[in-house]
Tab-separated table of N, CA and C in Angstrom:
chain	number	residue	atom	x	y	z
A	1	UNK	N	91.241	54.267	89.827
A	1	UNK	CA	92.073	54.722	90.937
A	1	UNK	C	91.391	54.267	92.238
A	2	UNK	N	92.131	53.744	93.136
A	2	UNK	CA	91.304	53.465	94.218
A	2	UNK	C	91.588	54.523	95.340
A	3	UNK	N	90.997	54.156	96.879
A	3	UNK	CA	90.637	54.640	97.768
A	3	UNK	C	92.371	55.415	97.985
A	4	UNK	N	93.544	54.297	98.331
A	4	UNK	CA	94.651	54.500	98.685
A	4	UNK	C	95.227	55.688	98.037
A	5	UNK	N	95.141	55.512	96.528
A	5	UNK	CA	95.894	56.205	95.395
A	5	UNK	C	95.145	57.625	95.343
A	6	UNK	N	93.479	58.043	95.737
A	6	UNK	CA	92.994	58.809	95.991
A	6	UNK	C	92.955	59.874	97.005
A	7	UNK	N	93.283	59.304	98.074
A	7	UNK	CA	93.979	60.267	99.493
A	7	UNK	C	95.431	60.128	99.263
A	8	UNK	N	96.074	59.977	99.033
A	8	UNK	CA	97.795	59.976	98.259
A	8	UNK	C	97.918	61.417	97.641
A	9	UNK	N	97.084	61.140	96.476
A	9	UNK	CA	96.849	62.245	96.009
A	9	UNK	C	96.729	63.449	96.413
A	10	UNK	N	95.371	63.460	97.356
A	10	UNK	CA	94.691	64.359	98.158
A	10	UNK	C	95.985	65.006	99.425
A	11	UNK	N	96.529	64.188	99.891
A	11	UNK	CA	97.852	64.855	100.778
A	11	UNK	C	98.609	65.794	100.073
A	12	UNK	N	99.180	64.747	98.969
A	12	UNK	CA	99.922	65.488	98.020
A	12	UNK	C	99.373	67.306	98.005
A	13	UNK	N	98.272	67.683	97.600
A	13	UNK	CA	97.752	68.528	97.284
A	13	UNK	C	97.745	68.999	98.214
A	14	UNK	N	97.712	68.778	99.766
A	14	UNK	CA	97.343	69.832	100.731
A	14	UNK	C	98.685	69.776	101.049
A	15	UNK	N	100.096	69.258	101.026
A	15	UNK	CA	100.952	69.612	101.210
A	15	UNK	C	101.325	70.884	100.674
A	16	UNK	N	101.430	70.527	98.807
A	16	UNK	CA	101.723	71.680	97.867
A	16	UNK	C	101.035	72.786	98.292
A	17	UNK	N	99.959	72.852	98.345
A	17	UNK	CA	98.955	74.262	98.776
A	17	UNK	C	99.838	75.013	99.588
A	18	UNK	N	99.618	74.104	101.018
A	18	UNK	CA	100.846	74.746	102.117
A	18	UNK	C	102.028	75.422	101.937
A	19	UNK	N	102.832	74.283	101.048
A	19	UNK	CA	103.901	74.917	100.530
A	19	UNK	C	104.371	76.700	99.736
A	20	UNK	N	103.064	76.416	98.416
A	20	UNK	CA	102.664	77.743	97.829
A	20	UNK	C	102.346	78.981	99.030
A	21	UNK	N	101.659	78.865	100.424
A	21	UNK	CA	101.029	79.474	100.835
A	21	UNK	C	102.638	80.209	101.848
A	22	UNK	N	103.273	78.701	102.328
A	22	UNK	CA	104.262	79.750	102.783
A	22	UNK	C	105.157	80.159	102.428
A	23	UNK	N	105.818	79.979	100.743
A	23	UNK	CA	106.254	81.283	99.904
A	23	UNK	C	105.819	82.304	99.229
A	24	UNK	N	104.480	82.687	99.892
A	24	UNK	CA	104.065	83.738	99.535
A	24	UNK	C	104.077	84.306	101.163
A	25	UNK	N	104.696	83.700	102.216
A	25	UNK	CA	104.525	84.642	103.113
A	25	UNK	C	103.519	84.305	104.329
A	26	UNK	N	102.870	83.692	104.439
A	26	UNK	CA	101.315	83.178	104.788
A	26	UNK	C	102.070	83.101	106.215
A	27	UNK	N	101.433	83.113	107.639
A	27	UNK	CA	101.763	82.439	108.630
A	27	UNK	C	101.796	81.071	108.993
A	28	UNK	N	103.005	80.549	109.437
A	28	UNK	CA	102.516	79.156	109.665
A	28	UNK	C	101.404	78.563	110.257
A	29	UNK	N	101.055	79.541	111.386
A	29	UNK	CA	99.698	79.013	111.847
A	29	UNK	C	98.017	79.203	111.509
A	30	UNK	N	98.715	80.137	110.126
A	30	UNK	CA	97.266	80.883	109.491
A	30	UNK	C	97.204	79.389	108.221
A	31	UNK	N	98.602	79.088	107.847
A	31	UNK	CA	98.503	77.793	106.605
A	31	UNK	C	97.912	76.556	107.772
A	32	UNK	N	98.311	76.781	108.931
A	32	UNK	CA	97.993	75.204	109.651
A	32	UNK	C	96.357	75.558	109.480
A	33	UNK	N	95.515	76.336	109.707
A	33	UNK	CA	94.299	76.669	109.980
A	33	UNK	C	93.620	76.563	108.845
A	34	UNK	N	94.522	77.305	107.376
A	34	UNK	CA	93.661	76.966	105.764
A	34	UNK	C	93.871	75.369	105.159
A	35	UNK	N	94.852	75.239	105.983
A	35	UNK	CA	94.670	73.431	105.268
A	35	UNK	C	94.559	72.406	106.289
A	36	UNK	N	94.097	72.867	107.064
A	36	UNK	CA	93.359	71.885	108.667
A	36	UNK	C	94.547	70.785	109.021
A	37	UNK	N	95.838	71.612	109.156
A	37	UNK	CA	96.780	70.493	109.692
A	37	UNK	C	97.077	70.981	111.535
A	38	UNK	N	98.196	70.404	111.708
A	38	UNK	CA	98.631	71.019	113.100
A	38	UNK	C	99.864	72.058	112.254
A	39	UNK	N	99.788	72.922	113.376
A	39	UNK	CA	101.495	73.794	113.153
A	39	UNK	C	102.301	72.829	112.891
A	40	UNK	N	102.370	71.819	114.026
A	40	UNK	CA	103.691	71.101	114.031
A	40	UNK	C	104.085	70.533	112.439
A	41	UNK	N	102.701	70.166	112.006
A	41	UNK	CA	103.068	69.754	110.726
A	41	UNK	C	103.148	70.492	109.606
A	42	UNK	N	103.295	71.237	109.970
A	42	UNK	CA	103.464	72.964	109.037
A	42	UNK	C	104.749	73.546	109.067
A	43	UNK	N	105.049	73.167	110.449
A	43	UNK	CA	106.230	73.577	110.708
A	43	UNK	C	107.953	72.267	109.911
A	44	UNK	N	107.320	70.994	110.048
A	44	UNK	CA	107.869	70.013	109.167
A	44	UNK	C	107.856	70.205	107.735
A	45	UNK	N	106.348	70.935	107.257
A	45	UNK	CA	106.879	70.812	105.697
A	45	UNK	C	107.780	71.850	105.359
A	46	UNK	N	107.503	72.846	106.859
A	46	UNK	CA	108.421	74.296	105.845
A	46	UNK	C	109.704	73.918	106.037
A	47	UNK	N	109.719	73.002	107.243
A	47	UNK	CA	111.654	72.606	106.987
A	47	UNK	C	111.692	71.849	105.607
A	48	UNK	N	111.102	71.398	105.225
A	48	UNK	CA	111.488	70.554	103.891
A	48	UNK	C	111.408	71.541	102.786
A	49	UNK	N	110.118	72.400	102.776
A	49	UNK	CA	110.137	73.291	101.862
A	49	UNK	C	111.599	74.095	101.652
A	50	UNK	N	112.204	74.737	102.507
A	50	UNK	CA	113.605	75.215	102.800
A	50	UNK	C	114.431	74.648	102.006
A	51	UNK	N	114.481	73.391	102.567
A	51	UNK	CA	116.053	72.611	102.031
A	51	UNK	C	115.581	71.896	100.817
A	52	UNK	N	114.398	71.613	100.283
A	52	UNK	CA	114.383	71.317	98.865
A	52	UNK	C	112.787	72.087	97.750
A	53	UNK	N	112.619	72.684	98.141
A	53	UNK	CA	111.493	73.709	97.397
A	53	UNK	C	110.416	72.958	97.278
A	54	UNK	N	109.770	73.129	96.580
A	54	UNK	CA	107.581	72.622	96.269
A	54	UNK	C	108.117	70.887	96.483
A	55	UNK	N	109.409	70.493	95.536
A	55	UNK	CA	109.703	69.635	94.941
A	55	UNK	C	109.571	68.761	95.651
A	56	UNK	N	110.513	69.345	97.641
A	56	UNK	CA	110.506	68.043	98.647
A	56	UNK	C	109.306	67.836	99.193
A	57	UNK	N	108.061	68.330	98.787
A	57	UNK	CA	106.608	68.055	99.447
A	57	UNK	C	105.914	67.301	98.634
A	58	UNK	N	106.680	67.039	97.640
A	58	UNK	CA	106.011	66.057	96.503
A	58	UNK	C	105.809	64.448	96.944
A	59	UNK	N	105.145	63.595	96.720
A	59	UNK	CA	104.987	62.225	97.462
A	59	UNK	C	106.342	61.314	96.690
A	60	UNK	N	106.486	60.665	97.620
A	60	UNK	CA	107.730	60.009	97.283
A	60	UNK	C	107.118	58.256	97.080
A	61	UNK	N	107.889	57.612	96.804
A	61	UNK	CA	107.557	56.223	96.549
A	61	UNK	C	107.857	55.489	98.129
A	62	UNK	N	107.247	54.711	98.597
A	62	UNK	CA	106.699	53.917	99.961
A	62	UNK	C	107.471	52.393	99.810
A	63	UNK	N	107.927	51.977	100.667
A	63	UNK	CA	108.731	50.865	101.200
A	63	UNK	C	110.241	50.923	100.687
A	64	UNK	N	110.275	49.845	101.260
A	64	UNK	CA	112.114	49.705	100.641
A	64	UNK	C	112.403	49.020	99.360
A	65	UNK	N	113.260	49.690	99.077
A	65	UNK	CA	113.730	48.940	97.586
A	65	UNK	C	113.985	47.808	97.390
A	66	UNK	N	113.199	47.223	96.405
A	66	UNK	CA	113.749	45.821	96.324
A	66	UNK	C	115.055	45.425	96.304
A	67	UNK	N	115.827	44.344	96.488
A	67	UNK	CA	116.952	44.289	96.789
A	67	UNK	C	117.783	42.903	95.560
A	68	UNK	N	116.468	42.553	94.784
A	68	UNK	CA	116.670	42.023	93.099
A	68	UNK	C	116.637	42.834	92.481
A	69	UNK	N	117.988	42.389	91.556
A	69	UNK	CA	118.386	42.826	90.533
A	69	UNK	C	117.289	42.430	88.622
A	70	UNK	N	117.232	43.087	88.060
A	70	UNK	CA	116.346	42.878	87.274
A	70	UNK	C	115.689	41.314	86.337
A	71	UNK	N	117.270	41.101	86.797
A	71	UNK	CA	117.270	39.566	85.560
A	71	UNK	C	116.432	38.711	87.014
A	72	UNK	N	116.915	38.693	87.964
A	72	UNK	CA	115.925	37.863	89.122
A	72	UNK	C	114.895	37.665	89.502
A	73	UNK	N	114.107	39.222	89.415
A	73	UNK	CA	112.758	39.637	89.383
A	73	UNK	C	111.761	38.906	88.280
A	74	UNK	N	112.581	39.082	87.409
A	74	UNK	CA	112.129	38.204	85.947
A	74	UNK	C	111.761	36.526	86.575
A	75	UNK	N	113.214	36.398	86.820
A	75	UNK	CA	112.741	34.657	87.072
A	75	UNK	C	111.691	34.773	88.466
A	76	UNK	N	111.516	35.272	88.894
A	76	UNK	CA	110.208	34.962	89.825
A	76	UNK	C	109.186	35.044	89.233
């Protein structure tokens, strides 16, 4: 695993934490303080937390979709 795939990870995890912390109630600015973020960004995951649960703090896949179709990809 390298450096990239290792702090990926590591976000991942301090997102979820956050997440857990403010459905149990936690203050947003007491979670910004246990997982050394800003409010502001506390305040972003709990909007996501809201409209899609632990699930939308989960890491998502990075760039845009390729725009070949499978048989094309092949011939490259």
């Amino acid at each position: 695993m390298d450096k990239a795939e290792r702090e990926a990870k590591a976000l991942q995890r301090r997102r979820l934490r956050a997440g857990r912390l403010l459905q149990r109630g936690v203050a947003p600015a007491e979670v910004a303080r246990r997982v050394e973020v800003t409010r502001t960004t506390v305040s972003l995951w709990n909007a996501q937390l809201q409209a899609g649960g632990l699930e939308a703090l989960k890491r998502r896949p990075r760039g845009r979709p390729s725009g070949l179709e499978e048989a094309q990809r092949r011939e490259l």
